[in-house]
Amino acid sequence: MITPFSEVVNPRLCCEDETPVDPRTMSQWPVSVSLAVVGLLVLASVPLVSGQRGFGVSGDTSPYKGYSGIRARPEAKRLIYYHEQTIAVVEVGPNRELFNCELIEVYKPGELKTALRNMSEFAKPYRLGF
């Protein structure tokens, strides 16, 4: 049987003066202060986390996004074409059907070399000329 707090014979005591404390009427400032501190810590860590990069060239803040690696069809053949600062990863079916084309824009010559080297693991890059 649950007894209401108002009928409890010996309520919880606090501090030296043994004043009865009702937890329903206690102020909630310690919880709100701790939530505010946690919020400030999260906001302070955002610049640290945003500097980390995923697949691609690490160590600088260039907008190179890298290849996602997502395949439209597993049986499709992947072809890589590049021209100047654009790389196209194309998925083609057996009857020359186009299943997917992902364009990657690079802004530095070093990024182009690194990206092509990484992508040459699964297909040979072909240079396009116009």
mmCIF file of C-alpha atoms in Angstrom:
data_model
loop_
_atom_site.group_PDB
_atom_site.id
_atom_site.type_symbol
_atom_site.label_atom_id
_atom_site.label_comp_id
_atom_site.label_asym_id
_atom_site.label_seq_id
_atom_site.Cartn_x
_atom_site.Cartn_y
_atom_site.Cartn_z
ATOM 1 C CA MET A 1 0.000 0.000 0.000
ATOM 2 C CA ILE A 2 1.319 3.464 -0.913
ATOM 3 C CA THR A 3 1.011 6.110 1.773
ATOM 4 C CA PRO A 4 0.650 9.758 0.657
ATOM 5 C CA PHE A 5 3.578 11.963 1.643
ATOM 6 C CA SER A 6 1.404 14.147 3.851
ATOM 7 C CA GLU A 7 0.569 11.141 6.034
ATOM 8 C CA VAL A 8 4.138 9.917 6.489
ATOM 9 C CA VAL A 9 5.029 9.907 10.171
ATOM 10 C CA ASN A 10 8.771 10.636 9.813
ATOM 11 C CA PRO A 11 9.452 12.682 6.657
ATOM 12 C CA ARG A 12 13.007 12.859 5.281
ATOM 13 C CA LEU A 13 15.179 15.297 7.219
ATOM 14 C CA CYS A 14 17.721 17.714 5.782
ATOM 15 C CA CYS A 15 20.753 19.394 7.296
ATOM 16 C CA GLU A 16 21.497 20.079 10.956
ATOM 17 C CA ASP A 17 18.260 21.757 11.996
ATOM 18 C CA GLU A 18 16.217 18.652 11.051
ATOM 19 C CA THR A 19 13.651 20.567 9.022
ATOM 20 C CA PRO A 20 11.188 18.301 7.151
ATOM 21 C CA VAL A 21 11.712 18.428 3.392
ATOM 22 C CA ASP A 22 9.005 17.746 0.851
ATOM 23 C CA PRO A 23 10.645 16.762 -2.474
ATOM 24 C CA ARG A 24 7.576 18.003 -4.381
ATOM 25 C CA THR A 25 8.203 21.574 -3.207
ATOM 26 C CA MET A 26 12.011 21.625 -3.470
ATOM 27 C CA SER A 27 13.431 24.037 -5.990
ATOM 28 C CA GLN A 28 14.685 22.500 -9.229
ATOM 29 C CA TRP A 29 17.647 24.847 -9.756
ATOM 30 C CA PRO A 30 20.377 22.186 -9.343
ATOM 31 C CA VAL A 31 18.919 20.184 -12.247
ATOM 32 C CA SER A 32 18.505 23.230 -14.493
ATOM 33 C CA VAL A 33 22.035 24.419 -13.698
ATOM 34 C CA SER A 34 23.510 21.010 -14.509
ATOM 35 C CA LEU A 35 21.564 20.907 -17.800
ATOM 36 C CA ALA A 36 22.857 24.373 -18.648
ATOM 37 C CA VAL A 37 26.428 23.266 -17.950
ATOM 38 C CA VAL A 38 25.981 20.180 -20.146
ATOM 39 C CA GLY A 39 24.525 22.368 -22.914
ATOM 40 C CA LEU A 40 27.487 24.739 -22.753
ATOM 41 C CA LEU A 41 29.920 21.813 -22.921
ATOM 42 C CA VAL A 42 28.145 20.448 -26.002
ATOM 43 C CA LEU A 43 28.237 23.851 -27.697
ATOM 44 C CA ALA A 44 31.903 24.250 -26.843
ATOM 45 C CA SER A 45 32.752 20.873 -28.405
ATOM 46 C CA VAL A 46 30.994 21.574 -31.751
ATOM 47 C CA PRO A 47 34.000 23.356 -33.323
ATOM 48 C CA LEU A 48 36.237 20.445 -32.345
ATOM 49 C CA VAL A 49 33.952 17.838 -33.916
ATOM 50 C CA SER A 50 33.202 19.866 -37.060
ATOM 51 C CA GLY A 51 36.896 19.952 -37.937
ATOM 52 C CA GLN A 52 36.964 16.179 -38.311
ATOM 53 C CA ARG A 53 36.494 14.851 -41.828
ATOM 54 C CA GLY A 54 35.238 11.576 -43.216
ATOM 55 C CA PHE A 55 36.411 9.774 -46.339
ATOM 56 C CA GLY A 56 38.651 12.016 -48.393
ATOM 57 C CA VAL A 57 41.646 14.217 -47.810
ATOM 58 C CA SER A 58 42.206 14.931 -44.136
ATOM 59 C CA GLY A 59 44.103 17.744 -42.525
ATOM 60 C CA ASP A 60 42.605 20.735 -44.320
ATOM 61 C CA THR A 61 39.228 22.415 -44.530
ATOM 62 C CA SER A 62 38.579 22.123 -48.257
ATOM 63 C CA PRO A 63 35.031 21.333 -49.374
ATOM 64 C CA TYR A 64 36.048 18.003 -51.003
ATOM 65 C CA LYS A 65 33.322 15.534 -50.058
ATOM 66 C CA GLY A 66 34.737 12.241 -51.349
ATOM 67 C CA TYR A 67 32.982 9.276 -52.905
ATOM 68 C CA SER A 68 30.074 7.846 -50.906
ATOM 69 C CA GLY A 69 30.599 4.257 -52.070
ATOM 70 C CA ILE A 70 26.852 3.623 -52.265
ATOM 71 C CA ARG A 71 26.014 1.249 -55.110
ATOM 72 C CA ALA A 72 22.697 1.360 -56.983
ATOM 73 C CA ARG A 73 23.115 -2.231 -58.195
ATOM 74 C CA PRO A 74 25.834 -4.590 -56.967
ATOM 75 C CA GLU A 75 26.141 -6.287 -60.367
ATOM 76 C CA ALA A 76 26.741 -2.984 -62.203
ATOM 77 C CA LYS A 77 30.201 -2.111 -63.480
ATOM 78 C CA ARG A 78 31.790 1.029 -62.011
ATOM 79 C CA LEU A 79 33.631 3.367 -64.358
ATOM 80 C CA ILE A 80 35.579 6.471 -63.340
ATOM 81 C CA TYR A 81 35.987 9.475 -65.630
ATOM 82 C CA TYR A 82 37.706 12.755 -64.777
ATOM 83 C CA HIS A 83 38.214 16.114 -66.443
ATOM 84 C CA GLU A 84 40.048 19.028 -64.794
ATOM 85 C CA GLN A 85 38.520 19.207 -61.303
ATOM 86 C CA THR A 86 35.482 16.940 -61.750
ATOM 87 C CA ILE A 87 35.397 13.183 -61.184
ATOM 88 C CA ALA A 88 32.405 11.079 -62.279
ATOM 89 C CA VAL A 89 31.809 7.625 -60.808
ATOM 90 C CA VAL A 90 29.368 5.919 -63.182
ATOM 91 C CA GLU A 91 27.557 2.601 -62.711
ATOM 92 C CA VAL A 92 26.656 0.909 -65.975
ATOM 93 C CA GLY A 93 24.676 -2.284 -66.602
ATOM 94 C CA PRO A 94 25.469 -5.022 -69.138
ATOM 95 C CA ASN A 95 23.355 -3.372 -71.880
ATOM 96 C CA ARG A 96 24.984 0.051 -71.329
ATOM 97 C CA GLU A 97 22.167 1.079 -68.980
ATOM 98 C CA LEU A 98 23.061 3.953 -66.680
ATOM 99 C CA PHE A 99 22.159 3.085 -63.075
ATOM 100 C CA ASN A 100 23.971 5.800 -61.141
ATOM 101 C CA CYS A 101 26.353 8.724 -61.646
ATOM 102 C CA GLU A 102 28.043 10.499 -58.754
ATOM 103 C CA LEU A 103 29.951 13.710 -59.464
ATOM 104 C CA ILE A 104 32.809 14.747 -57.203
ATOM 105 C CA GLU A 105 34.236 18.260 -57.411
ATOM 106 C CA VAL A 106 37.807 18.809 -56.190
ATOM 107 C CA TYR A 107 39.466 22.199 -55.775
ATOM 108 C CA LYS A 108 43.154 21.415 -55.335
ATOM 109 C CA PRO A 109 45.446 19.382 -57.622
ATOM 110 C CA GLY A 110 46.623 17.346 -54.646
ATOM 111 C CA GLU A 111 43.057 16.357 -53.848
ATOM 112 C CA LEU A 112 42.492 15.194 -57.430
ATOM 113 C CA LYS A 113 45.560 12.935 -57.313
ATOM 114 C CA THR A 114 44.619 11.525 -53.914
ATOM 115 C CA ALA A 115 40.991 10.902 -54.902
ATOM 116 C CA LEU A 116 41.955 9.193 -58.158
ATOM 117 C CA ARG A 117 44.520 7.055 -56.341
ATOM 118 C CA ASN A 118 41.885 5.979 -53.792
ATOM 119 C CA MET A 119 39.291 5.235 -56.477
ATOM 120 C CA SER A 120 41.717 3.308 -58.669
ATOM 121 C CA GLU A 121 41.419 0.476 -56.133
ATOM 122 C CA PHE A 122 38.022 -0.501 -57.598
ATOM 123 C CA ALA A 123 38.186 0.856 -61.179
ATOM 124 C CA LYS A 124 40.635 2.425 -63.603
ATOM 125 C CA PRO A 125 40.176 6.219 -63.980
ATOM 126 C CA TYR A 126 39.820 7.484 -67.562
ATOM 127 C CA ARG A 127 40.708 11.052 -68.514
ATOM 128 C CA LEU A 128 38.164 12.874 -70.675
ATOM 129 C CA GLY A 129 39.173 15.514 -73.170
ATOM 130 C CA PHE A 130 36.907 18.003 -74.929
#
